[in-house]
PDB file of C-alpha atoms in Angstrom:
ATOM      1  CA  UNK A   1       5.957 -24.529 -23.092  1.00 93.00           C
ATOM      2  CA  UNK A   2       4.651 -27.280 -25.403  1.00 96.00           C
ATOM      3  CA  UNK A   3       1.141 -27.988 -26.611  1.00 96.00           C
ATOM      4  CA  UNK A   4      -0.040 -30.263 -29.402  1.00 96.00           C
ATOM      5  CA  UNK A   5      -3.512 -30.417 -30.919  1.00 96.00           C
ATOM      6  CA  UNK A   6      -4.475 -33.491 -32.977  1.00 97.00           C
ATOM      7  CA  UNK A   7      -0.829 -33.940 -33.987  1.00 97.00           C
ATOM      8  CA  UNK A   8      -0.660 -36.428 -36.848  1.00 97.00           C
ATOM      9  CA  UNK A   9       2.289 -37.756 -38.848  1.00 97.00           C
ATOM     10  CA  UNK A  10       1.831 -39.953 -41.906  1.00 96.00           C
ATOM     11  CA  UNK A  11       4.713 -41.482 -43.867  1.00 94.00           C
ATOM     12  CA  UNK A  12       3.959 -42.396 -47.465  1.00 90.00           C
ATOM     13  CA  UNK A  13       5.779 -44.508 -50.041  1.00 87.00           C
ATOM     14  CA  UNK A  14       4.563 -45.595 -53.475  1.00 82.00           C
ATOM     15  CA  UNK A  15       2.748 -48.591 -51.986  1.00 84.00           C
ATOM     16  CA  UNK A  16       2.277 -47.986 -48.277  1.00 89.00           C
ATOM     17  CA  UNK A  17       0.859 -45.296 -46.026  1.00 92.00           C
ATOM     18  CA  UNK A  18       1.897 -45.521 -42.354  1.00 93.00           C
ATOM     19  CA  UNK A  19       0.376 -43.390 -39.601  1.00 95.00           C
ATOM     20  CA  UNK A  20       3.153 -42.885 -37.041  1.00 95.00           C
ATOM     21  CA  UNK A  21       1.200 -40.387 -34.893  1.00 97.00           C
ATOM     22  CA  UNK A  22      -2.585 -40.296 -34.766  1.00 96.00           C
ATOM     23  CA  UNK A  23      -4.178 -37.139 -33.304  1.00 96.00           C
ATOM     24  CA  UNK A  24      -1.828 -36.780 -30.336  1.00 96.00           C
ATOM     25  CA  UNK A  25      -2.823 -34.177 -27.737  1.00 96.00           C
ATOM     26  CA  UNK A  26      -0.631 -33.310 -24.777  1.00 92.00           C
ATOM     27  CA  UNK A  27       1.030 -30.424 -22.957  1.00 95.00           C
ATOM     28  CA  UNK A  28       4.339 -29.960 -21.164  1.00 96.00           C
ATOM     29  CA  UNK A  29       4.756 -27.080 -18.746  1.00 96.00           C
ATOM     30  CA  UNK A  30       8.055 -25.291 -18.054  1.00 96.00           C
ATOM     31  CA  UNK A  31      10.128 -27.203 -15.499  1.00 96.00           C
ATOM     32  CA  UNK A  32       8.510 -30.602 -16.069  1.00 97.00           C
ATOM     33  CA  UNK A  33      10.415 -33.868 -16.511  1.00 97.00           C
ATOM     34  CA  UNK A  34       8.342 -36.143 -18.778  1.00 97.00           C
ATOM     35  CA  UNK A  35       8.972 -39.681 -20.019  1.00 97.00           C
ATOM     36  CA  UNK A  36       7.502 -41.035 -23.256  1.00 96.00           C
ATOM     37  CA  UNK A  37       7.229 -44.835 -23.269  1.00 95.00           C
ATOM     38  CA  UNK A  38       5.876 -47.537 -25.538  1.00 93.00           C
ATOM     39  CA  UNK A  39       6.918 -50.483 -27.728  1.00 91.00           C
ATOM     40  CA  UNK A  40       9.193 -50.099 -30.745  1.00 88.00           C
ATOM     41  CA  UNK A  41       7.359 -48.538 -33.664  1.00 88.00           C
ATOM     42  CA  UNK A  42       4.728 -46.812 -31.524  1.00 92.00           C
ATOM     43  CA  UNK A  43       5.753 -43.288 -32.637  1.00 93.00           C
ATOM     44  CA  UNK A  44       8.041 -42.203 -29.771  1.00 93.00           C
ATOM     45  CA  UNK A  45      10.966 -41.072 -31.908  1.00 90.00           C
ATOM     46  CA  UNK A  46       8.653 -39.456 -34.471  1.00 94.00           C
ATOM     47  CA  UNK A  47       7.038 -37.429 -31.701  1.00 95.00           C
ATOM     48  CA  UNK A  48      10.434 -36.447 -30.300  1.00 94.00           C
ATOM     49  CA  UNK A  49      11.596 -35.316 -33.752  1.00 94.00           C
ATOM     50  CA  UNK A  50       8.558 -33.066 -34.155  1.00 96.00           C
ATOM     51  CA  UNK A  51       8.901 -31.664 -30.635  1.00 97.00           C
ATOM     52  CA  UNK A  52      12.583 -31.011 -31.375  1.00 96.00           C
ATOM     53  CA  UNK A  53      11.742 -29.105 -34.581  1.00 96.00           C
ATOM     54  CA  UNK A  54      13.551 -31.667 -36.719  1.00 95.00           C
ATOM     55  CA  UNK A  55      10.368 -32.473 -38.660  1.00 95.00           C
ATOM     56  CA  UNK A  56       6.856 -31.137 -39.249  1.00 96.00           C
ATOM     57  CA  UNK A  57       3.577 -32.971 -38.576  1.00 96.00           C
ATOM     58  CA  UNK A  58       1.329 -33.946 -41.486  1.00 96.00           C
ATOM     59  CA  UNK A  59      -1.693 -32.451 -39.720  1.00 96.00           C
ATOM     60  CA  UNK A  60      -2.520 -30.775 -36.445  1.00 97.00           C
ATOM     61  CA  UNK A  61      -0.877 -28.022 -34.447  1.00 97.00           C
ATOM     62  CA  UNK A  62       2.301 -27.754 -32.434  1.00 97.00           C
ATOM     63  CA  UNK A  63       2.870 -24.736 -30.186  1.00 97.00           C
ATOM     64  CA  UNK A  64       6.385 -24.208 -28.827  1.00 96.00           C
ATOM     65  CA  UNK A  65       6.984 -21.293 -26.472  1.00 93.00           C
ATOM     66  CA  UNK A  66       3.669 -19.715 -27.558  1.00 94.00           C
ATOM     67  CA  UNK A  67       4.635 -19.975 -31.265  1.00 95.00           C
ATOM     68  CA  UNK A  68       2.624 -22.180 -33.641  1.00 97.00           C
ATOM     69  CA  UNK A  69       5.380 -23.972 -35.555  1.00 97.00           C
ATOM     70  CA  UNK A  70       3.686 -26.871 -37.342  1.00 95.00           C
ATOM     71  CA  UNK A  71       4.138 -25.326 -40.802  1.00 93.00           C
ATOM     72  CA  UNK A  72       7.575 -23.809 -40.285  1.00 96.00           C
ATOM     73  CA  UNK A  73      10.094 -24.236 -43.075  1.00 95.00           C
ATOM     74  CA  UNK A  74      13.354 -26.032 -42.292  1.00 94.00           C
ATOM     75  CA  UNK A  75      15.359 -22.823 -41.902  1.00 94.00           C
ATOM     76  CA  UNK A  76      12.730 -21.409 -39.527  1.00 96.00           C
ATOM     77  CA  UNK A  77      12.843 -24.581 -37.425  1.00 95.00           C
ATOM     78  CA  UNK A  78      16.641 -24.438 -37.342  1.00 93.00           C
ATOM     79  CA  UNK A  79      16.668 -20.816 -36.177  1.00 93.00           C
ATOM     80  CA  UNK A  80      14.138 -21.506 -33.414  1.00 94.00           C
ATOM     81  CA  UNK A  81      15.939 -24.686 -32.334  1.00 93.00           C
ATOM     82  CA  UNK A  82      19.280 -22.904 -31.783  1.00 90.00           C
ATOM     83  CA  UNK A  83      19.771 -22.054 -28.150  1.00 88.00           C
ATOM     84  CA  UNK A  84      16.269 -23.256 -27.224  1.00 94.00           C
ATOM     85  CA  UNK A  85      16.554 -27.058 -27.513  1.00 96.00           C
ATOM     86  CA  UNK A  86      19.366 -29.412 -26.538  1.00 95.00           C
ATOM     87  CA  UNK A  87      19.546 -33.066 -27.630  1.00 95.00           C
ATOM     88  CA  UNK A  88      20.950 -36.118 -25.835  1.00 94.00           C
ATOM     89  CA  UNK A  89      21.202 -39.329 -27.885  1.00 88.00           C
ATOM     90  CA  UNK A  90      21.651 -42.981 -26.991  1.00 85.00           C
ATOM     91  CA  UNK A  91      24.740 -43.193 -29.228  1.00 87.00           C
ATOM     92  CA  UNK A  92      26.301 -40.001 -27.781  1.00 89.00           C
ATOM     93  CA  UNK A  93      26.931 -38.567 -31.313  1.00 91.00           C
ATOM     94  CA  UNK A  94      30.269 -37.056 -30.327  1.00 95.00           C
ATOM     95  CA  UNK A  95      32.805 -36.107 -33.014  1.00 96.00           C
ATOM     96  CA  UNK A  96      35.830 -38.399 -32.649  1.00 96.00           C
ATOM     97  CA  UNK A  97      38.274 -35.873 -34.126  1.00 97.00           C
ATOM     98  CA  UNK A  98      37.388 -33.193 -31.564  1.00 97.00           C
ATOM     99  CA  UNK A  99      38.393 -33.047 -27.916  1.00 98.00           C
ATOM    100  CA  UNK A 100      35.840 -33.092 -25.116  1.00 97.00           C
ATOM    101  CA  UNK A 101      35.986 -29.300 -24.845  1.00 97.00           C
ATOM    102  CA  UNK A 102      35.662 -28.847 -28.616  1.00 97.00           C
ATOM    103  CA  UNK A 103      32.641 -31.165 -28.755  1.00 97.00           C
ATOM    104  CA  UNK A 104      30.898 -29.236 -25.998  1.00 97.00           C
ATOM    105  CA  UNK A 105      31.767 -25.921 -27.656  1.00 97.00           C
ATOM    106  CA  UNK A 106      30.064 -26.737 -30.973  1.00 94.00           C
ATOM    107  CA  UNK A 107      26.564 -25.363 -30.148  1.00 93.00           C
ATOM    108  CA  UNK A 108      28.149 -22.094 -29.009  1.00 95.00           C
ATOM    109  CA  UNK A 109      30.022 -21.761 -32.299  1.00 94.00           C
ATOM    110  CA  UNK A 110      26.721 -22.039 -34.189  1.00 90.00           C
ATOM    111  CA  UNK A 111      25.273 -19.359 -31.912  1.00 92.00           C
ATOM    112  CA  UNK A 112      28.233 -17.117 -32.856  1.00 92.00           C
ATOM    113  CA  UNK A 113      29.268 -16.530 -29.256  1.00 95.00           C
ATOM    114  CA  UNK A 114      32.725 -14.961 -29.000  1.00 96.00           C
ATOM    115  CA  UNK A 115      35.658 -17.270 -28.229  1.00 96.00           C
ATOM    116  CA  UNK A 116      36.442 -16.014 -24.724  1.00 96.00           C
ATOM    117  CA  UNK A 117      32.829 -16.429 -23.638  1.00 97.00           C
ATOM    118  CA  UNK A 118      32.667 -19.885 -25.244  1.00 96.00           C
ATOM    119  CA  UNK A 119      35.703 -21.001 -23.251  1.00 96.00           C
ATOM    120  CA  UNK A 120      34.177 -19.763 -19.996  1.00 97.00           C
ATOM    121  CA  UNK A 121      30.837 -21.470 -20.671  1.00 97.00           C
ATOM    122  CA  UNK A 122      32.490 -24.761 -21.688  1.00 97.00           C
ATOM    123  CA  UNK A 123      34.736 -24.862 -18.626  1.00 96.00           C
ATOM    124  CA  UNK A 124      31.806 -24.050 -16.369  1.00 95.00           C
ATOM    125  CA  UNK A 125      29.572 -26.831 -17.674  1.00 94.00           C
ATOM    126  CA  UNK A 126      32.402 -29.410 -17.718  1.00 95.00           C
ATOM    127  CA  UNK A 127      33.157 -28.707 -14.077  1.00 93.00           C
ATOM    128  CA  UNK A 128      29.456 -28.796 -13.232  1.00 88.00           C
ATOM    129  CA  UNK A 129      29.166 -32.274 -14.742  1.00 89.00           C
ATOM    130  CA  UNK A 130      32.475 -33.427 -13.190  1.00 89.00           C
ATOM    131  CA  UNK A 131      34.213 -34.112 -16.500  1.00 93.00           C
ATOM    132  CA  UNK A 132      36.522 -31.075 -16.581  1.00 95.00           C
ATOM    133  CA  UNK A 133      39.618 -33.209 -15.987  1.00 95.00           C
ATOM    134  CA  UNK A 134      38.949 -34.858 -19.361  1.00 96.00           C
ATOM    135  CA  UNK A 135      38.546 -31.651 -21.391  1.00 96.00           C
ATOM    136  CA  UNK A 136      41.599 -32.359 -23.586  1.00 97.00           C
ATOM    137  CA  UNK A 137      40.818 -36.028 -24.157  1.00 97.00           C
ATOM    138  CA  UNK A 138      39.101 -37.427 -27.252  1.00 97.00           C
ATOM    139  CA  UNK A 139      35.797 -39.381 -27.090  1.00 96.00           C
ATOM    140  CA  UNK A 140      37.452 -42.753 -27.756  1.00 96.00           C
ATOM    141  CA  UNK A 141      39.629 -42.250 -24.670  1.00 97.00           C
ATOM    142  CA  UNK A 142      36.544 -42.082 -22.442  1.00 96.00           C
ATOM    143  CA  UNK A 143      34.239 -44.678 -20.916  1.00 93.00           C
ATOM    144  CA  UNK A 144      30.608 -44.854 -22.030  1.00 91.00           C
ATOM    145  CA  UNK A 145      29.470 -43.046 -18.913  1.00 91.00           C
ATOM    146  CA  UNK A 146      32.024 -40.277 -19.460  1.00 93.00           C
ATOM    147  CA  UNK A 147      30.987 -39.909 -23.109  1.00 94.00           C
ATOM    148  CA  UNK A 148      27.367 -39.468 -22.054  1.00 92.00           C
ATOM    149  CA  UNK A 149      28.454 -36.817 -19.537  1.00 91.00           C
ATOM    150  CA  UNK A 150      30.104 -34.962 -22.421  1.00 95.00           C
ATOM    151  CA  UNK A 151      26.965 -35.351 -24.539  1.00 94.00           C
ATOM    152  CA  UNK A 152      24.880 -33.911 -21.695  1.00 94.00           C
ATOM    153  CA  UNK A 153      27.361 -31.040 -21.285  1.00 95.00           C
ATOM    154  CA  UNK A 154      27.054 -30.259 -25.003  1.00 95.00           C
ATOM    155  CA  UNK A 155      23.241 -30.330 -24.743  1.00 94.00           C
ATOM    156  CA  UNK A 156      23.075 -27.902 -21.819  1.00 93.00           C
ATOM    157  CA  UNK A 157      26.059 -25.581 -22.443  1.00 94.00           C
ATOM    158  CA  UNK A 158      23.876 -22.926 -24.112  1.00 93.00           C
ATOM    159  CA  UNK A 159      21.287 -23.105 -21.306  1.00 91.00           C
ATOM    160  CA  UNK A 160      18.411 -24.267 -23.541  1.00 94.00           C
ATOM    161  CA  UNK A 161      14.837 -24.095 -22.327  1.00 91.00           C
ATOM    162  CA  UNK A 162      14.206 -27.722 -23.310  1.00 96.00           C
ATOM    163  CA  UNK A 163      16.290 -30.918 -23.304  1.00 97.00           C
ATOM    164  CA  UNK A 164      15.171 -33.870 -25.442  1.00 97.00           C
ATOM    165  CA  UNK A 165      16.743 -37.187 -24.473  1.00 96.00           C
ATOM    166  CA  UNK A 166      16.361 -40.257 -26.705  1.00 93.00           C
ATOM    167  CA  UNK A 167      17.153 -43.427 -24.704  1.00 92.00           C
ATOM    168  CA  UNK A 168      19.984 -41.615 -22.858  1.00 92.00           C
ATOM    169  CA  UNK A 169      21.017 -44.704 -20.867  1.00 92.00           C
ATOM    170  CA  UNK A 170      20.517 -47.245 -23.672  1.00 89.00           C
ATOM    171  CA  UNK A 171      24.242 -47.897 -24.207  1.00 88.00           C
ATOM    172  CA  UNK A 172      25.226 -47.776 -20.529  1.00 90.00           C
ATOM    173  CA  UNK A 173      25.466 -50.337 -17.739  1.00 91.00           C
ATOM    174  CA  UNK A 174      23.093 -49.930 -14.806  1.00 91.00           C
ATOM    175  CA  UNK A 175      25.560 -48.019 -12.606  1.00 91.00           C
ATOM    176  CA  UNK A 176      26.376 -45.442 -15.280  1.00 89.00           C
ATOM    177  CA  UNK A 177      22.720 -45.337 -16.303  1.00 91.00           C
ATOM    178  CA  UNK A 178      21.591 -44.356 -12.824  1.00 93.00           C
ATOM    179  CA  UNK A 179      24.372 -41.760 -12.670  1.00 91.00           C
ATOM    180  CA  UNK A 180      23.141 -40.191 -15.923  1.00 90.00           C
ATOM    181  CA  UNK A 181      19.549 -40.164 -14.684  1.00 94.00           C
ATOM    182  CA  UNK A 182      20.634 -38.458 -11.466  1.00 93.00           C
ATOM    183  CA  UNK A 183      22.373 -35.790 -13.576  1.00 91.00           C
ATOM    184  CA  UNK A 184      19.215 -35.251 -15.619  1.00 94.00           C
ATOM    185  CA  UNK A 185      17.163 -34.976 -12.442  1.00 94.00           C
ATOM    186  CA  UNK A 186      19.564 -32.348 -11.067  1.00 93.00           C
ATOM    187  CA  UNK A 187      19.357 -30.372 -14.316  1.00 92.00           C
ATOM    188  CA  UNK A 188      15.581 -30.526 -14.074  1.00 95.00           C
ATOM    189  CA  UNK A 189      15.627 -29.358 -10.464  1.00 95.00           C
ATOM    190  CA  UNK A 190      17.707 -26.392 -11.642  1.00 92.00           C
ATOM    191  CA  UNK A 191      14.871 -25.427 -14.004  1.00 93.00           C
ATOM    192  CA  UNK A 192      15.467 -27.240 -17.311  1.00 94.00           C
ATOM    193  CA  UNK A 193      12.419 -28.852 -18.923  1.00 97.00           C
ATOM    194  CA  UNK A 194      13.215 -32.419 -20.050  1.00 97.00           C
ATOM    195  CA  UNK A 195      11.330 -34.832 -22.309  1.00 97.00           C
ATOM    196  CA  UNK A 196      12.831 -38.309 -22.468  1.00 97.00           C
ATOM    197  CA  UNK A 197      12.023 -41.292 -24.668  1.00 95.00           C
ATOM    198  CA  UNK A 198      12.813 -44.552 -22.881  1.00 94.00           C
ATOM    199  CA  UNK A 199      11.990 -48.262 -22.720  1.00 91.00           C
ATOM    200  CA  UNK A 200      13.370 -48.403 -19.182  1.00 92.00           C
ATOM    201  CA  UNK A 201      10.830 -48.145 -16.354  1.00 93.00           C
ATOM    202  CA  UNK A 202      13.656 -47.521 -13.878  1.00 94.00           C
ATOM    203  CA  UNK A 203      14.605 -44.384 -15.833  1.00 95.00           C
ATOM    204  CA  UNK A 204      10.969 -43.326 -16.191  1.00 95.00           C
ATOM    205  CA  UNK A 205      10.564 -43.363 -12.414  1.00 95.00           C
ATOM    206  CA  UNK A 206      12.929 -40.370 -12.235  1.00 96.00           C
ATOM    207  CA  UNK A 207      10.362 -38.225 -14.068  1.00 96.00           C
ATOM    208  CA  UNK A 208       7.239 -36.338 -12.989  1.00 95.00           C
ATOM    209  CA  UNK A 209       4.950 -37.901 -15.571  1.00 95.00           C
ATOM    210  CA  UNK A 210       4.914 -40.892 -17.922  1.00 96.00           C
ATOM    211  CA  UNK A 211       3.122 -40.758 -21.287  1.00 95.00           C
ATOM    212  CA  UNK A 212       2.412 -44.182 -22.821  1.00 95.00           C
ATOM    213  CA  UNK A 213       2.162 -44.378 -26.615  1.00 95.00           C
ATOM    214  CA  UNK A 214       0.767 -47.279 -28.611  1.00 94.00           C
ATOM    215  CA  UNK A 215       0.202 -47.294 -32.380  1.00 93.00           C
ATOM    216  CA  UNK A 216       0.737 -43.542 -32.521  1.00 95.00           C
ATOM    217  CA  UNK A 217      -1.833 -42.692 -29.830  1.00 95.00           C
ATOM    218  CA  UNK A 218      -1.551 -41.781 -26.158  1.00 94.00           C
ATOM    219  CA  UNK A 219      -3.062 -44.633 -24.171  1.00 89.00           C
ATOM    220  CA  UNK A 220      -2.603 -43.200 -20.707  1.00 80.00           C
ATOM    221  CA  UNK A 221      -0.557 -40.870 -18.550  1.00 82.00           C
ATOM    222  CA  UNK A 222       0.845 -41.654 -15.128  1.00 80.00           C
ATOM    223  CA  UNK A 223       1.834 -38.884 -12.748  1.00 80.00           C
ATOM    224  CA  UNK A 224       4.878 -39.765 -10.642  1.00 66.00           C
TER     225      UNK A 224
END
């Protein structure tokens, strides 16, 4: 599903040039659950942004679903991202003015799915993630664990091939964190490929493989 070849990302200002990724090579097969770990500033989020088609590398190749995308324009990345990649963030990124159901529905609106089908898909995923009883509530009326359930529902409602999770338990207590990781593991068992950035070794142990980054390079991989 994913293959990188000498993936490099350099950020430049007037005075400073910073290499965030330095010739990164790795592959992720369909159905894998992979953790990316490393200290702050090692390039984890930069790598996730490139994998998620939010940014392009400076050099190297990135193949997503057999398509070489490293030089795609922004509109091309956006079109490919729709329906193929779902995102889960540490800060949930829910829209306070929308209900739970409306938040989850948003990706389907962008995909121009008709209203009746959107309603069916939203209800189905909310029940699957055991948050259906909160469908008419607003994010601020929910606990942190419930908000992350909604964020996961929004990420998976369109049945994307790939889920990218950036510190998905970072704002949760340990009980809710383990609950979220169990949900991600169940989604993975059902066939969804997941790549997760985390500092938490407990969370990483839920995955098949751990990739350790340091100074923009892969130091080692551990198979779980």
